[in-house]
PDB file of N, CA, C and O in Angstrom:
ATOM      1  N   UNK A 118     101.348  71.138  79.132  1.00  0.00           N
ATOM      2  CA  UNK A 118     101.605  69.727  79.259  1.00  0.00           C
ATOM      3  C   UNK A 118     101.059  69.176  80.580  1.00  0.00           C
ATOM      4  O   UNK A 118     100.782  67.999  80.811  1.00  0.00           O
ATOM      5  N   UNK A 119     100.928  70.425  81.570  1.00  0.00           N
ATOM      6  CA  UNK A 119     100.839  69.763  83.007  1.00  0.00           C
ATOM      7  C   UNK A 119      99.119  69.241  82.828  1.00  0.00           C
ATOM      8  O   UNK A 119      98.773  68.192  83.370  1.00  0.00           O
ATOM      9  N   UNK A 120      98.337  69.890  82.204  1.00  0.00           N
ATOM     10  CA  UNK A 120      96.997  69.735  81.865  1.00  0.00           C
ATOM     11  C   UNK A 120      97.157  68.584  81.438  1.00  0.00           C
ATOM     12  O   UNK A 120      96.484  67.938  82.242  1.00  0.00           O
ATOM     13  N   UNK A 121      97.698  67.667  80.532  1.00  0.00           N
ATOM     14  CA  UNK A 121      96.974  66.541  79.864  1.00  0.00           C
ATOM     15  C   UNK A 121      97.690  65.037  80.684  1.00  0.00           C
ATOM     16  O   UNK A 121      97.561  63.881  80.282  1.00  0.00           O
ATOM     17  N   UNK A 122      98.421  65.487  81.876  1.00  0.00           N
ATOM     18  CA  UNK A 122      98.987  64.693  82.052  1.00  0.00           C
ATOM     19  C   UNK A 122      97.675  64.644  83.876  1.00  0.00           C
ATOM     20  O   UNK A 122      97.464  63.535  84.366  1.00  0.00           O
ATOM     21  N   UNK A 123      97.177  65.619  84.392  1.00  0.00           N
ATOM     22  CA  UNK A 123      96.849  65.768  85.763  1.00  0.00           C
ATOM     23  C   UNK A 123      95.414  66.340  85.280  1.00  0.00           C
ATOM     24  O   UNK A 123      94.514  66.286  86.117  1.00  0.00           O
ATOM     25  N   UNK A 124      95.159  66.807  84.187  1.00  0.00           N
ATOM     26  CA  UNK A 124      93.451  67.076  84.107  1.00  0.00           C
ATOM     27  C   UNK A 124      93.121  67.979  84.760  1.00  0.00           C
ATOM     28  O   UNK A 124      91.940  68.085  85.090  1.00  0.00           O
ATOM     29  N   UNK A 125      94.257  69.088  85.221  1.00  0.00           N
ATOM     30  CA  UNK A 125      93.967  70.287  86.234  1.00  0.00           C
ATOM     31  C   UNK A 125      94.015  71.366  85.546  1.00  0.00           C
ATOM     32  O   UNK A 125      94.616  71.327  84.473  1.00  0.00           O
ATOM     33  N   UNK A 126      93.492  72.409  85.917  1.00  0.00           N
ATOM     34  CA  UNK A 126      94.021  74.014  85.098  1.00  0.00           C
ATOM     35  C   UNK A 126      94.263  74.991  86.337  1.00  0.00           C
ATOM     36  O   UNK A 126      93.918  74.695  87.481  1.00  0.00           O
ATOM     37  N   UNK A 127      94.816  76.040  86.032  1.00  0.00           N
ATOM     38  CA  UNK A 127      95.070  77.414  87.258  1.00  0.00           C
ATOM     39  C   UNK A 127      94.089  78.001  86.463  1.00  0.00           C
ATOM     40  O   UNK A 127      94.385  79.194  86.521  1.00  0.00           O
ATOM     41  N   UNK A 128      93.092  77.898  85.747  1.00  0.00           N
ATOM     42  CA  UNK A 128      92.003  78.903  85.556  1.00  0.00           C
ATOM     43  C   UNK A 128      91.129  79.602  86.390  1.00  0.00           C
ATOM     44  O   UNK A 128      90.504  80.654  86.258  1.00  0.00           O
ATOM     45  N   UNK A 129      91.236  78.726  87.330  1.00  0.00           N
ATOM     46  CA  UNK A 129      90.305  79.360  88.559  1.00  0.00           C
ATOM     47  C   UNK A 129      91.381  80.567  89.554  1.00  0.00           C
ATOM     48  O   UNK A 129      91.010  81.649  90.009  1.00  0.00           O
ATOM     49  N   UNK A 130      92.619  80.000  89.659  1.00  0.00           N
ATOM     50  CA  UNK A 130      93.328  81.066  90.320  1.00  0.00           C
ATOM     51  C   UNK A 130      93.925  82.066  89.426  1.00  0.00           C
ATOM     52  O   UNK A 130      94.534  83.014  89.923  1.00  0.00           O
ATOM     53  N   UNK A 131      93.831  81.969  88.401  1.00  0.00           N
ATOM     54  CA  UNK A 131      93.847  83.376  87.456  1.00  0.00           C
ATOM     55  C   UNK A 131      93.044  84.353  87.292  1.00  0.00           C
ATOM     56  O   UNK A 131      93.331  85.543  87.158  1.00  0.00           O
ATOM     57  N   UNK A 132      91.534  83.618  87.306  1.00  0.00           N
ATOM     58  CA  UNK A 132      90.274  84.545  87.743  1.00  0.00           C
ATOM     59  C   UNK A 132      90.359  85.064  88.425  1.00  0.00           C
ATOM     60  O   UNK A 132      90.299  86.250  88.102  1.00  0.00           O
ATOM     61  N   UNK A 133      90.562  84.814  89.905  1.00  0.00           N
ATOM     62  CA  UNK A 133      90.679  85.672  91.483  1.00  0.00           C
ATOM     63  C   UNK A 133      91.531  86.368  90.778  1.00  0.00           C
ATOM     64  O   UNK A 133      91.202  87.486  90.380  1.00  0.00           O
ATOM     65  N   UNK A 134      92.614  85.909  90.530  1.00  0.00           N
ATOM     66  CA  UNK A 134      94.247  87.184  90.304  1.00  0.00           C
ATOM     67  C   UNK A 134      93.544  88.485  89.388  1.00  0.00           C
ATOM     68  O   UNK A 134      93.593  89.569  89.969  1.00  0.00           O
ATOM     69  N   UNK A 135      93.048  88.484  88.338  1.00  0.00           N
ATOM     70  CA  UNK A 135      92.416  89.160  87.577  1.00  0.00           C
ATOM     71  C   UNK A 135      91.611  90.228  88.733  1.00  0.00           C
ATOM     72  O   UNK A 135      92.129  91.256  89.169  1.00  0.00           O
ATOM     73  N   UNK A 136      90.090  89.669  89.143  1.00  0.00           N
ATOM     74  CA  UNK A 136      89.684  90.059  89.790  1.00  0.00           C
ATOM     75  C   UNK A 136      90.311  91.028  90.935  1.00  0.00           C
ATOM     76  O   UNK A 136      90.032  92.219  91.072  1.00  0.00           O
ATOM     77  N   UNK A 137      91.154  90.322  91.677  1.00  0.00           N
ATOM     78  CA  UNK A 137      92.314  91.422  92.654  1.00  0.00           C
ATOM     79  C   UNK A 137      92.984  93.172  91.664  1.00  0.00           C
ATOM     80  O   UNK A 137      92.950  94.378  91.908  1.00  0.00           O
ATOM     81  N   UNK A 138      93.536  92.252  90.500  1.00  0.00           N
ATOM     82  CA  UNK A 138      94.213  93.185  90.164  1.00  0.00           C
ATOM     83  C   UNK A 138      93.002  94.404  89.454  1.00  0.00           C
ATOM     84  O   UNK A 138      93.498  95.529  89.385  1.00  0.00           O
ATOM     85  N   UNK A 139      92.018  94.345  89.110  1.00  0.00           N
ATOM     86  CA  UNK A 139      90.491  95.179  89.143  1.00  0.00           C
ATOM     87  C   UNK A 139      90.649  96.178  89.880  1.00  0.00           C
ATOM     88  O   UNK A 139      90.785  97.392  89.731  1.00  0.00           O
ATOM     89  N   UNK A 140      90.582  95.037  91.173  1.00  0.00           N
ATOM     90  CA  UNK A 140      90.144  95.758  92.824  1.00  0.00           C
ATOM     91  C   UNK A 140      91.175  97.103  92.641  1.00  0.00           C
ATOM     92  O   UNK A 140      90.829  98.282  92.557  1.00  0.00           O
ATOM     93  N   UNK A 141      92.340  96.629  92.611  1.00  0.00           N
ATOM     94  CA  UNK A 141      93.777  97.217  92.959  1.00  0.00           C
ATOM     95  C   UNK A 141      93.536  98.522  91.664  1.00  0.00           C
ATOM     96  O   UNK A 141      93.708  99.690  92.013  1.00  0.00           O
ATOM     97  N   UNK A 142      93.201  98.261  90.430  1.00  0.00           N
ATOM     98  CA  UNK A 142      93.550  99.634  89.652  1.00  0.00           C
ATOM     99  C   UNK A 142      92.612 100.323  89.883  1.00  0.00           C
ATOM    100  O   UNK A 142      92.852 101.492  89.581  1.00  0.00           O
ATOM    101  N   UNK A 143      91.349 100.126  90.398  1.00  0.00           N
ATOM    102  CA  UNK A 143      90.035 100.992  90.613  1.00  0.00           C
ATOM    103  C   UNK A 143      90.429 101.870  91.734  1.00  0.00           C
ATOM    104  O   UNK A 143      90.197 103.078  91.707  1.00  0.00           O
ATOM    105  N   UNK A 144      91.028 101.273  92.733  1.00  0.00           N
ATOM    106  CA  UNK A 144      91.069 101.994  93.864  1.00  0.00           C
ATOM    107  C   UNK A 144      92.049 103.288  93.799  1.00  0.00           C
ATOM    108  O   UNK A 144      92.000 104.209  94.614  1.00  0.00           O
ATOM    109  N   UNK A 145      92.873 103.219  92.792  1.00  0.00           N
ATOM    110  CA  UNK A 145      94.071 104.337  92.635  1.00  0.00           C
ATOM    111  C   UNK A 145      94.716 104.322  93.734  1.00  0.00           C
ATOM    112  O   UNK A 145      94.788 105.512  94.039  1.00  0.00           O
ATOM    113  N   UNK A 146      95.221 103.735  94.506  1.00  0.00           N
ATOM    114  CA  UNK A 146      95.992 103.365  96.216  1.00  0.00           C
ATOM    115  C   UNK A 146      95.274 103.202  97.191  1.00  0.00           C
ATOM    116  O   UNK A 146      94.208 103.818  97.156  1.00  0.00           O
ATOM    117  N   UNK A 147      95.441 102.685  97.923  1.00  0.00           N
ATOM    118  CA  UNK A 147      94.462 102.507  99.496  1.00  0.00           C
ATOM    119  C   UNK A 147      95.562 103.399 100.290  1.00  0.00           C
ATOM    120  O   UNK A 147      96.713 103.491  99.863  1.00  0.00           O
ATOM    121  N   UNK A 148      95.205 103.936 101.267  1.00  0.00           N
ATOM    122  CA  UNK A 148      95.604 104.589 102.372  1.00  0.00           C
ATOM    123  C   UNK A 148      96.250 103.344 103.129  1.00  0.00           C
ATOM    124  O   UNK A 148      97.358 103.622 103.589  1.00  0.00           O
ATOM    125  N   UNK A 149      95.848 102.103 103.358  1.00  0.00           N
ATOM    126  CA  UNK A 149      96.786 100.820 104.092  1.00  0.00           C
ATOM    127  C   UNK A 149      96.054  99.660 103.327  1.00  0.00           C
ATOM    128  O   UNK A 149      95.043  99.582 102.629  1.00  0.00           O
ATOM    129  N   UNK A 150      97.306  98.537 103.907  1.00  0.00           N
ATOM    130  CA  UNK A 150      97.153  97.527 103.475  1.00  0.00           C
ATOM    131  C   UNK A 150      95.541  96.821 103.730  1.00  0.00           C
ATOM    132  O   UNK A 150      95.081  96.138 102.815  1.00  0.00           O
ATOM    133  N   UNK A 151      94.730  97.022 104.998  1.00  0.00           N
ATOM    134  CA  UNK A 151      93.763  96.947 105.334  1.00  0.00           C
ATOM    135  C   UNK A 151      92.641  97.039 104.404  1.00  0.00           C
ATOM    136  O   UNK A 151      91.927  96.087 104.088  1.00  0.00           O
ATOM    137  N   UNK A 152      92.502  98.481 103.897  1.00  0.00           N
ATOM    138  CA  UNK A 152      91.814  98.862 103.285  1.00  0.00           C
ATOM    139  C   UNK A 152      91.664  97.697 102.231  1.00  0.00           C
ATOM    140  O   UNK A 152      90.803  96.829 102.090  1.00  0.00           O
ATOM    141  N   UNK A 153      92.668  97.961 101.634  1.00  0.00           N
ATOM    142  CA  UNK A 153      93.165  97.183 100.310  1.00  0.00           C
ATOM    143  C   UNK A 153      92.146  95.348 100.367  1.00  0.00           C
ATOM    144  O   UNK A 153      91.397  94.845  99.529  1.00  0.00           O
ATOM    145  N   UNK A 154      92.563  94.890 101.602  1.00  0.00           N
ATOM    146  CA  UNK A 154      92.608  93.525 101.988  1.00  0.00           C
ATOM    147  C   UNK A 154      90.713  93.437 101.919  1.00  0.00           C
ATOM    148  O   UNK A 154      89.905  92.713 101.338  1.00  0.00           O
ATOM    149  N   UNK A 155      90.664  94.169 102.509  1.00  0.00           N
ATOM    150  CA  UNK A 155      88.795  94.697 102.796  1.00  0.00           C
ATOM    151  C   UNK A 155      88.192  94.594 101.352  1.00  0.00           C
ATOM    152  O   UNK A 155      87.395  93.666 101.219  1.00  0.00           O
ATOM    153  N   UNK A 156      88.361  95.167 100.534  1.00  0.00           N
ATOM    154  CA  UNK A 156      87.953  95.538  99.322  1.00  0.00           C
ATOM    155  C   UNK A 156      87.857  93.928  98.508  1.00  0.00           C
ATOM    156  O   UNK A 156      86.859  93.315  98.128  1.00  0.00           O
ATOM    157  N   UNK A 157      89.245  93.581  98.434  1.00  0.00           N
ATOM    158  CA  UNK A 157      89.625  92.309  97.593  1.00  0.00           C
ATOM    159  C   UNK A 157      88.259  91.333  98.738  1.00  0.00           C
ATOM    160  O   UNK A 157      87.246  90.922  98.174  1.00  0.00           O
ATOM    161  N   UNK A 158      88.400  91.150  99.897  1.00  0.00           N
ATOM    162  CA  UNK A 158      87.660  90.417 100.219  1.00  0.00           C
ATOM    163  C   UNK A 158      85.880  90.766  99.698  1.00  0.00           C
ATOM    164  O   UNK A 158      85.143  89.819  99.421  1.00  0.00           O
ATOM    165  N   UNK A 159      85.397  92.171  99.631  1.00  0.00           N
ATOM    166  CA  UNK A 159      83.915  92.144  99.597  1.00  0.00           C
ATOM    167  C   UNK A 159      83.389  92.187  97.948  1.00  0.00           C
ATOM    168  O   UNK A 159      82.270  92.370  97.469  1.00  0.00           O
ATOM    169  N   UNK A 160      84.933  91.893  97.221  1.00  0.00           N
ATOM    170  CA  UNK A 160      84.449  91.818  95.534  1.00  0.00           C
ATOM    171  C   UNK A 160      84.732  90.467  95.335  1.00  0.00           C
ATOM    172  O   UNK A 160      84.327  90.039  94.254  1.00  0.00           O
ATOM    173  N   UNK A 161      85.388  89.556  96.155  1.00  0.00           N
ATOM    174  CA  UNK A 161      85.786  87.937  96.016  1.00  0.00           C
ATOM    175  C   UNK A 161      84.887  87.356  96.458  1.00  0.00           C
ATOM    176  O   UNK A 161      84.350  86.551  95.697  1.00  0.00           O
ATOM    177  N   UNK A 162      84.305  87.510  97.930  1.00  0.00           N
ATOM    178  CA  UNK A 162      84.125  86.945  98.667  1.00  0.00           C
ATOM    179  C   UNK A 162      82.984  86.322  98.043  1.00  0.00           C
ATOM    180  O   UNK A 162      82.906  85.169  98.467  1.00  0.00           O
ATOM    181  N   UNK A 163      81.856  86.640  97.034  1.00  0.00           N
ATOM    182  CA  UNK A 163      80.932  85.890  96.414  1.00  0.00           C
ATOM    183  C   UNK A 163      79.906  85.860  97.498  1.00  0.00           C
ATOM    184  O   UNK A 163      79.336  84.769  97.514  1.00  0.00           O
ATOM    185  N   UNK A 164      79.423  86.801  98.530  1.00  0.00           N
ATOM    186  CA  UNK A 164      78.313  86.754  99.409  1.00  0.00           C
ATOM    187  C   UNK A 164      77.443  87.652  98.824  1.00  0.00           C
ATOM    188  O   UNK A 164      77.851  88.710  98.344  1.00  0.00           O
ATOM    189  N   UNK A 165      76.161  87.295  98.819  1.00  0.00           N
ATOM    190  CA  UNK A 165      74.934  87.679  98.827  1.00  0.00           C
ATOM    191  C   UNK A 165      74.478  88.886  99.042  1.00  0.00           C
ATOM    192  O   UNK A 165      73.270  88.804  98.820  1.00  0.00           O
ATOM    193  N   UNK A 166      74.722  89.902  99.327  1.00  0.00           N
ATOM    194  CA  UNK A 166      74.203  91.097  99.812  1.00  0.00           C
ATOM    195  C   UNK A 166      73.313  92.360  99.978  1.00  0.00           C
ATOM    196  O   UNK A 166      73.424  93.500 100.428  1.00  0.00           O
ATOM    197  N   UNK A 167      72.137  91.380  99.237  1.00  0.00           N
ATOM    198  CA  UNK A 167      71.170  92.256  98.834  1.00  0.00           C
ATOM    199  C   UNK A 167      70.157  92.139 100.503  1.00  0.00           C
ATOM    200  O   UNK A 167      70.039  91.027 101.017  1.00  0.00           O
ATOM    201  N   UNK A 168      69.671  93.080 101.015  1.00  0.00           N
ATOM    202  CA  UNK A 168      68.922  92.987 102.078  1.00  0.00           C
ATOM    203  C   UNK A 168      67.674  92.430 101.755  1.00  0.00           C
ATOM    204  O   UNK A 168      67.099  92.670 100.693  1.00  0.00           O
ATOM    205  N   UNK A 169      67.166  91.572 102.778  1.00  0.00           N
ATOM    206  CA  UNK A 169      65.905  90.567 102.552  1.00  0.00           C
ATOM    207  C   UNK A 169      64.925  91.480 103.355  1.00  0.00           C
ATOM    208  O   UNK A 169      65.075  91.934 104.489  1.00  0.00           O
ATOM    209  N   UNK A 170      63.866  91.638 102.469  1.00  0.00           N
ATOM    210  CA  UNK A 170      62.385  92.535 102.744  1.00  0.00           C
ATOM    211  C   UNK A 170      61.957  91.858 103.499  1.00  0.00           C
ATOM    212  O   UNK A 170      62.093  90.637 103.573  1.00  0.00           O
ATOM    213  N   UNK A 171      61.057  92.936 104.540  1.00  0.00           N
ATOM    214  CA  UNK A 171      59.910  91.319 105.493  1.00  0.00           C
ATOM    215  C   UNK A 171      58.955  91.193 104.701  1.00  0.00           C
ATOM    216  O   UNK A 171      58.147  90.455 105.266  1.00  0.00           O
ATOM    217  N   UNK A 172      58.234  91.751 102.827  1.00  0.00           N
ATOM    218  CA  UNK A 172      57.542  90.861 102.112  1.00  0.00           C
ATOM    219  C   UNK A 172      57.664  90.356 101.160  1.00  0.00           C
ATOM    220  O   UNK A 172      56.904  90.306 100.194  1.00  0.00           O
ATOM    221  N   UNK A 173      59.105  89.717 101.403  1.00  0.00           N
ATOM    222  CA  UNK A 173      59.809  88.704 100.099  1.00  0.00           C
ATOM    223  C   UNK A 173      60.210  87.513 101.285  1.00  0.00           C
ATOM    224  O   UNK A 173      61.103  86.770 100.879  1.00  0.00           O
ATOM    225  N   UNK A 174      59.753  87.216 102.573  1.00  0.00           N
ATOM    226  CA  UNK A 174      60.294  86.496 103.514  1.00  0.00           C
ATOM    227  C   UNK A 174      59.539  84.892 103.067  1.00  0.00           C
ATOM    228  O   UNK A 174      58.452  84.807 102.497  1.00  0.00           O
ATOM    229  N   UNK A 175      60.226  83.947 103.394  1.00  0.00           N
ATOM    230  CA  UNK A 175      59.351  82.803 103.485  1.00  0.00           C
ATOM    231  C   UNK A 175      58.530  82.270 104.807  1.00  0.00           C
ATOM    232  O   UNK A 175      59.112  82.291 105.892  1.00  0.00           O
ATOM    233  N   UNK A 176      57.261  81.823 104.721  1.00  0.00           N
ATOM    234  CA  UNK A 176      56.549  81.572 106.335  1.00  0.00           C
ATOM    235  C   UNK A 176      57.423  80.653 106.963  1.00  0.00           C
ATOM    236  O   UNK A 176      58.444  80.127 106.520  1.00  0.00           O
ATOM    237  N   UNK A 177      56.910  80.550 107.974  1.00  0.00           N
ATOM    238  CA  UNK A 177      57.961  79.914 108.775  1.00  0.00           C
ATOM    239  C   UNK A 177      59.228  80.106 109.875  1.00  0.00           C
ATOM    240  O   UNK A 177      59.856  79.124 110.270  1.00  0.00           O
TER     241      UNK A 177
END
């Protein structure tokens, strides 16, 4: 109901939640919370991480 009244969804924060809970069964426990926090961040975080060649560079 809250949808047709505000045009909003939690679809997007169900995705992350999903995603976390991934992180969390792959790992079979982290040794600390750290670890844990590390992980969720470098599978969320949506950065780029492929290393840039110096002959795929643009001039300039």
């Amino acid at each position: 109901m809250t949808y047709f009244k505000h045009r909003i969804t939690n679809a997007v924060a169900e995705g992350l939640n999903s995603k976390i809970a991934t992180v969390q069964k792959r790992a079979c426990g982290f040794r600390n919370r750290d670890n844990f926090k590390i992980a969720v961040y470098f599978h969320c975080g949506g950065l780029d991480l492929y290393p840039v060649s110096m002959t795929h560079r643009k001039p300039g």
